[in-house]
C-alpha cells in the first residue's frame, strides 16, 4: 500500500470543488496549494483497482493521464485535469 505517497497528494492539494457526486463515486477538482496546478481525484466506493491500473499504462490523447491509484476501502484515482465539460 502506498499511503505515504497518497498523503503527499493530500498535503499538497486542497479540494477546490466537487465536480460530481453519485452513489457510486465522488469526483473532485483539486488545486495545488503552492502553484495552483489542478488535478482530478475520483473516489469510487468499491474496488475498481484492476480497471484503473490497466488504464494507468495507456497513453492516449483521448484519456486523462492517471498519476496514481490507491485502494483502502474505496478506490482513489488521481489524474490530470483537462479543461472542458463533463
CSV table of N, CA and C in Angstrom, one decimal:
chain,number,residue,atom,x,y,z
A,1,UNK,N,0.8,-1.2,0.0
A,1,UNK,CA,0.0,0.0,0.0
A,1,UNK,C,0.9,1.2,0.0
A,2,UNK,N,0.5,2.3,-0.8
A,2,UNK,CA,1.3,3.4,-1.0
A,2,UNK,C,0.8,4.6,-0.2
A,3,UNK,N,0.5,4.5,1.1
A,3,UNK,CA,-0.2,5.5,1.8
A,3,UNK,C,0.7,6.8,1.9
A,4,UNK,N,2.0,6.6,2.0
A,4,UNK,CA,2.8,7.8,2.2
A,4,UNK,C,2.8,8.7,0.9
A,5,UNK,N,2.7,8.1,-0.3
A,5,UNK,CA,2.6,8.9,-1.5
A,5,UNK,C,1.2,9.6,-1.5
A,6,UNK,N,0.1,8.8,-1.2
A,6,UNK,CA,-1.2,9.4,-1.2
A,6,UNK,C,-1.3,10.6,-0.2
A,7,UNK,N,-0.6,10.4,1.0
A,7,UNK,CA,-0.6,11.5,2.0
A,7,UNK,C,0.0,12.8,1.4
A,8,UNK,N,1.1,12.6,0.5
A,8,UNK,CA,1.7,13.8,-0.1
A,8,UNK,C,0.7,14.5,-1.0
A,9,UNK,N,-0.1,13.8,-1.7
A,9,UNK,CA,-1.2,14.4,-2.5
A,9,UNK,C,-2.1,15.2,-1.6
A,10,UNK,N,-2.5,14.5,-0.5
A,10,UNK,CA,-3.4,15.2,0.4
A,10,UNK,C,-2.9,16.4,1.1
A,11,UNK,N,-1.6,16.4,1.4
A,11,UNK,CA,-0.9,17.6,1.9
A,11,UNK,C,-0.7,18.7,0.9
A,12,UNK,N,-0.4,18.3,-0.3
A,12,UNK,CA,-0.1,19.3,-1.3
A,12,UNK,C,-1.3,20.0,-2.0
A,13,UNK,N,-2.4,19.3,-2.0
A,13,UNK,CA,-3.6,19.8,-2.7
A,13,UNK,C,-4.8,20.0,-1.8
A,14,UNK,N,-5.6,20.9,-2.2
A,14,UNK,CA,-6.9,21.1,-1.5
A,14,UNK,C,-8.0,20.9,-2.5
A,15,UNK,N,-9.2,20.6,-1.9
A,15,UNK,CA,-10.4,20.4,-2.8
A,15,UNK,C,-10.9,21.8,-3.2
A,16,UNK,N,-10.9,22.1,-4.5
A,16,UNK,CA,-11.4,23.4,-5.0
A,16,UNK,C,-12.9,23.3,-5.1
A,17,UNK,N,-13.4,22.2,-5.7
A,17,UNK,CA,-14.9,22.0,-5.6
A,17,UNK,C,-15.2,20.6,-6.1
A,18,UNK,N,-16.4,20.1,-5.8
A,18,UNK,CA,-16.9,18.8,-6.2
A,18,UNK,C,-17.5,18.9,-7.6
A,19,UNK,N,-17.0,18.1,-8.5
A,19,UNK,CA,-17.5,18.1,-9.9
A,19,UNK,C,-18.7,17.3,-10.1
A,20,UNK,N,-18.7,16.2,-9.4
A,20,UNK,CA,-19.9,15.2,-9.4
A,20,UNK,C,-19.9,14.4,-8.2
A,21,UNK,N,-21.1,14.1,-7.7
A,21,UNK,CA,-21.3,13.2,-6.6
A,21,UNK,C,-22.5,12.3,-6.9
A,22,UNK,N,-22.3,11.0,-6.9
A,22,UNK,CA,-23.3,10.0,-7.1
A,22,UNK,C,-23.2,8.9,-6.0
A,23,UNK,N,-24.1,8.0,-6.0
A,23,UNK,CA,-24.0,6.9,-5.0
A,23,UNK,C,-22.8,6.0,-5.3
A,24,UNK,N,-22.2,6.0,-6.5
A,24,UNK,CA,-21.1,5.2,-6.8
A,24,UNK,C,-19.7,5.9,-6.7
A,25,UNK,N,-19.7,7.2,-6.8
A,25,UNK,CA,-18.4,7.9,-6.8
A,25,UNK,C,-18.6,9.4,-6.5
A,26,UNK,N,-17.4,10.0,-6.2
A,26,UNK,CA,-17.3,11.4,-6.0
A,26,UNK,C,-16.1,11.9,-6.8
A,27,UNK,N,-16.3,12.9,-7.6
A,27,UNK,CA,-15.2,13.4,-8.4
A,27,UNK,C,-15.0,14.9,-8.0
A,28,UNK,N,-13.7,15.1,-7.6
A,28,UNK,CA,-13.3,16.4,-7.1
A,28,UNK,C,-12.2,17.1,-7.9
A,29,UNK,N,-12.3,18.4,-8.0
A,29,UNK,CA,-11.2,19.2,-8.6
A,29,UNK,C,-10.3,19.6,-7.5
A,30,UNK,N,-9.0,19.3,-7.6
A,30,UNK,CA,-8.0,19.6,-6.6
A,30,UNK,C,-7.1,20.7,-7.1
A,31,UNK,N,-6.7,21.6,-6.2
A,31,UNK,CA,-5.8,22.7,-6.5
A,31,UNK,C,-4.5,22.6,-5.7
A,32,UNK,N,-3.4,22.7,-6.3
A,32,UNK,CA,-2.1,22.6,-5.6
A,32,UNK,C,-2.0,23.8,-4.7
A,33,UNK,N,-1.6,23.6,-3.5
A,33,UNK,CA,-1.6,24.7,-2.5
A,33,UNK,C,-0.5,25.8,-2.8
A,34,UNK,N,0.6,25.5,-3.5
A,34,UNK,CA,1.6,26.5,-3.8
A,34,UNK,C,1.6,27.0,-5.2
A,35,UNK,N,1.4,26.2,-6.2
A,35,UNK,CA,1.5,26.7,-7.6
A,35,UNK,C,0.1,26.8,-8.3
A,36,UNK,N,-1.0,26.3,-7.7
A,36,UNK,CA,-2.3,26.4,-8.3
A,36,UNK,C,-2.6,25.4,-9.4
A,37,UNK,N,-1.7,24.5,-9.6
A,37,UNK,CA,-1.9,23.4,-10.6
A,37,UNK,C,-3.1,22.6,-10.2
A,38,UNK,N,-3.8,22.0,-11.2
A,38,UNK,CA,-5.1,21.3,-11.0
A,38,UNK,C,-4.9,19.8,-11.2
A,39,UNK,N,-5.6,19.0,-10.4
A,39,UNK,CA,-5.7,17.5,-10.6
A,39,UNK,C,-7.2,17.2,-10.4
A,40,UNK,N,-7.5,16.0,-10.8
A,40,UNK,CA,-8.9,15.4,-10.5
A,40,UNK,C,-8.6,14.3,-9.6
A,41,UNK,N,-9.5,14.2,-8.6
A,41,UNK,CA,-9.5,13.0,-7.7
A,41,UNK,C,-10.8,12.3,-7.9
A,42,UNK,N,-10.8,11.0,-8.2
A,42,UNK,CA,-12.0,10.2,-8.3
A,42,UNK,C,-12.0,9.3,-7.1
A,43,UNK,N,-13.1,9.2,-6.4
A,43,UNK,CA,-13.2,8.3,-5.3
A,43,UNK,C,-14.4,7.4,-5.6
A,44,UNK,N,-14.1,6.1,-5.9
A,44,UNK,CA,-15.1,5.1,-6.2
A,44,UNK,C,-15.3,4.3,-4.9
A,45,UNK,N,-16.6,4.1,-4.6
A,45,UNK,CA,-16.9,3.5,-3.3
A,45,UNK,C,-16.9,2.0,-3.4
A,46,UNK,N,-16.1,1.4,-4.3
A,46,UNK,CA,-15.9,0.0,-4.3
A,46,UNK,C,-14.5,-0.3,-5.0
A,47,UNK,N,-14.2,-1.5,-5.2
A,47,UNK,CA,-12.9,-1.8,-5.7
A,47,UNK,C,-12.8,-1.8,-7.3
A,48,UNK,N,-12.2,-0.8,-7.8
A,48,UNK,CA,-12.0,-0.6,-9.2
A,48,UNK,C,-10.5,-0.5,-9.6
A,49,UNK,N,-9.7,-1.1,-8.7
A,49,UNK,CA,-8.2,-1.0,-8.9
A,49,UNK,C,-7.8,-1.6,-10.2
A,50,UNK,N,-8.3,-2.8,-10.6
A,50,UNK,CA,-7.9,-3.5,-11.8
A,50,UNK,C,-8.1,-2.6,-13.0
A,51,UNK,N,-9.2,-2.0,-13.1
A,51,UNK,CA,-9.5,-1.2,-14.3
A,51,UNK,C,-8.6,0.0,-14.4
A,52,UNK,N,-8.4,0.7,-13.2
A,52,UNK,CA,-7.5,1.9,-13.3
A,52,UNK,C,-6.1,1.6,-13.4
A,53,UNK,N,-5.6,0.5,-12.8
A,53,UNK,CA,-4.2,0.1,-13.0
A,53,UNK,C,-4.0,-0.2,-14.5
A,54,UNK,N,-4.9,-0.8,-15.2
A,54,UNK,CA,-4.8,-1.1,-16.6
A,54,UNK,C,-4.8,0.2,-17.4
A,55,UNK,N,-5.7,1.1,-17.1
A,55,UNK,CA,-5.7,2.4,-17.8
A,55,UNK,C,-4.5,3.3,-17.5
A,56,UNK,N,-3.8,3.1,-16.3
A,56,UNK,CA,-2.7,3.9,-16.0
A,56,UNK,C,-1.6,3.7,-17.0
A,57,UNK,N,-1.5,2.6,-17.6
A,57,UNK,CA,-0.4,2.3,-18.6
A,57,UNK,C,-0.7,2.7,-20.0
A,58,UNK,N,-2.0,3.2,-20.2
A,58,UNK,CA,-2.4,3.6,-21.6
A,58,UNK,C,-2.0,5.1,-21.8
A,59,UNK,N,-1.4,5.3,-23.0
A,59,UNK,CA,-1.1,6.7,-23.4
A,59,UNK,C,-2.0,7.0,-24.6
A,60,UNK,N,-2.9,7.9,-24.4
A,60,UNK,CA,-3.8,8.3,-25.5
A,60,UNK,C,-4.2,9.8,-25.3
A,61,UNK,N,-4.3,10.4,-26.5
A,61,UNK,CA,-4.8,11.8,-26.4
A,61,UNK,C,-6.3,11.9,-26.1
A,62,UNK,N,-7.0,10.8,-26.0
A,62,UNK,CA,-8.4,10.8,-25.6
A,62,UNK,C,-8.7,10.5,-24.2
A,63,UNK,N,-7.6,10.2,-23.4
A,63,UNK,CA,-7.8,9.8,-22.0
A,63,UNK,C,-6.9,10.7,-21.1
A,64,UNK,N,-7.4,11.1,-20.0
A,64,UNK,CA,-6.6,11.9,-19.0
A,64,UNK,C,-5.6,10.9,-18.5
A,65,UNK,N,-4.4,11.5,-18.2
A,65,UNK,CA,-3.3,10.6,-17.7
A,65,UNK,C,-3.5,10.3,-16.2
A,66,UNK,N,-3.5,9.1,-15.9
A,66,UNK,CA,-3.7,8.7,-14.5
A,66,UNK,C,-2.3,8.7,-13.8
A,67,UNK,N,-2.3,9.5,-12.7
A,67,UNK,CA,-1.0,9.7,-12.0
A,67,UNK,C,-0.8,8.6,-10.9
A,68,UNK,N,-1.9,8.3,-10.2
A,68,UNK,CA,-1.8,7.3,-9.1
A,68,UNK,C,-3.2,6.7,-8.8
A,69,UNK,N,-3.1,5.4,-8.4
A,69,UNK,CA,-4.3,4.7,-8.0
A,69,UNK,C,-4.0,4.1,-6.6
A,70,UNK,N,-5.0,4.3,-5.7
A,70,UNK,CA,-4.8,3.8,-4.3
A,70,UNK,C,-6.1,3.0,-3.9
A,71,UNK,N,-6.0,2.1,-3.0
A,71,UNK,CA,-7.2,1.4,-2.5
A,71,UNK,C,-7.0,1.2,-1.0
A,72,UNK,N,-8.1,1.6,-0.3
A,72,UNK,CA,-8.2,1.3,1.1
A,72,UNK,C,-9.5,0.6,1.2
A,73,UNK,N,-10.6,1.3,1.5
A,73,UNK,CA,-12.0,0.7,1.4
A,73,UNK,C,-12.6,1.2,0.1
A,74,UNK,N,-12.1,2.3,-0.5
A,74,UNK,CA,-12.5,2.9,-1.7
A,74,UNK,C,-11.4,2.9,-2.7
A,75,UNK,N,-11.6,3.0,-4.0
A,75,UNK,CA,-10.6,3.2,-5.0
A,75,UNK,C,-10.4,4.7,-5.2
A,76,UNK,N,-9.2,5.2,-5.0
A,76,UNK,CA,-8.9,6.6,-5.2
A,76,UNK,C,-8.0,6.8,-6.4
A,77,UNK,N,-8.4,7.6,-7.3
A,77,UNK,CA,-7.6,7.8,-8.5
A,77,UNK,C,-7.3,9.3,-8.7
A,78,UNK,N,-6.0,9.6,-8.9
A,78,UNK,CA,-5.6,10.9,-9.2
A,78,UNK,C,-5.2,11.0,-10.6
A,79,UNK,N,-5.8,12.0,-11.4
A,79,UNK,CA,-5.5,12.1,-12.8
A,79,UNK,C,-5.3,13.5,-13.2
A,80,UNK,N,-4.7,13.7,-14.4
A,80,UNK,CA,-4.5,15.1,-14.9
A,80,UNK,C,-5.9,15.7,-15.1
A,81,UNK,N,-5.9,17.0,-15.0
A,81,UNK,CA,-7.1,17.8,-15.2
A,81,UNK,C,-7.1,18.3,-16.7
A,82,UNK,N,-8.1,18.0,-17.4
A,82,UNK,CA,-8.3,18.5,-18.8
A,82,UNK,C,-9.5,19.4,-18.8
A,83,UNK,N,-9.3,20.7,-19.1
A,83,UNK,CA,-10.4,21.6,-19.1
A,83,UNK,C,-11.4,21.3,-20.2
A,84,UNK,N,-12.7,21.4,-19.8
A,84,UNK,CA,-13.8,21.1,-20.7
A,84,UNK,C,-15.1,20.8,-19.9
A,85,UNK,N,-16.1,20.3,-20.6
A,85,UNK,CA,-17.3,20.0,-19.9
A,85,UNK,C,-17.5,18.5,-19.7
A,86,UNK,N,-18.1,18.1,-18.6
A,86,UNK,CA,-18.3,16.7,-18.4
A,86,UNK,C,-19.6,16.2,-19.1
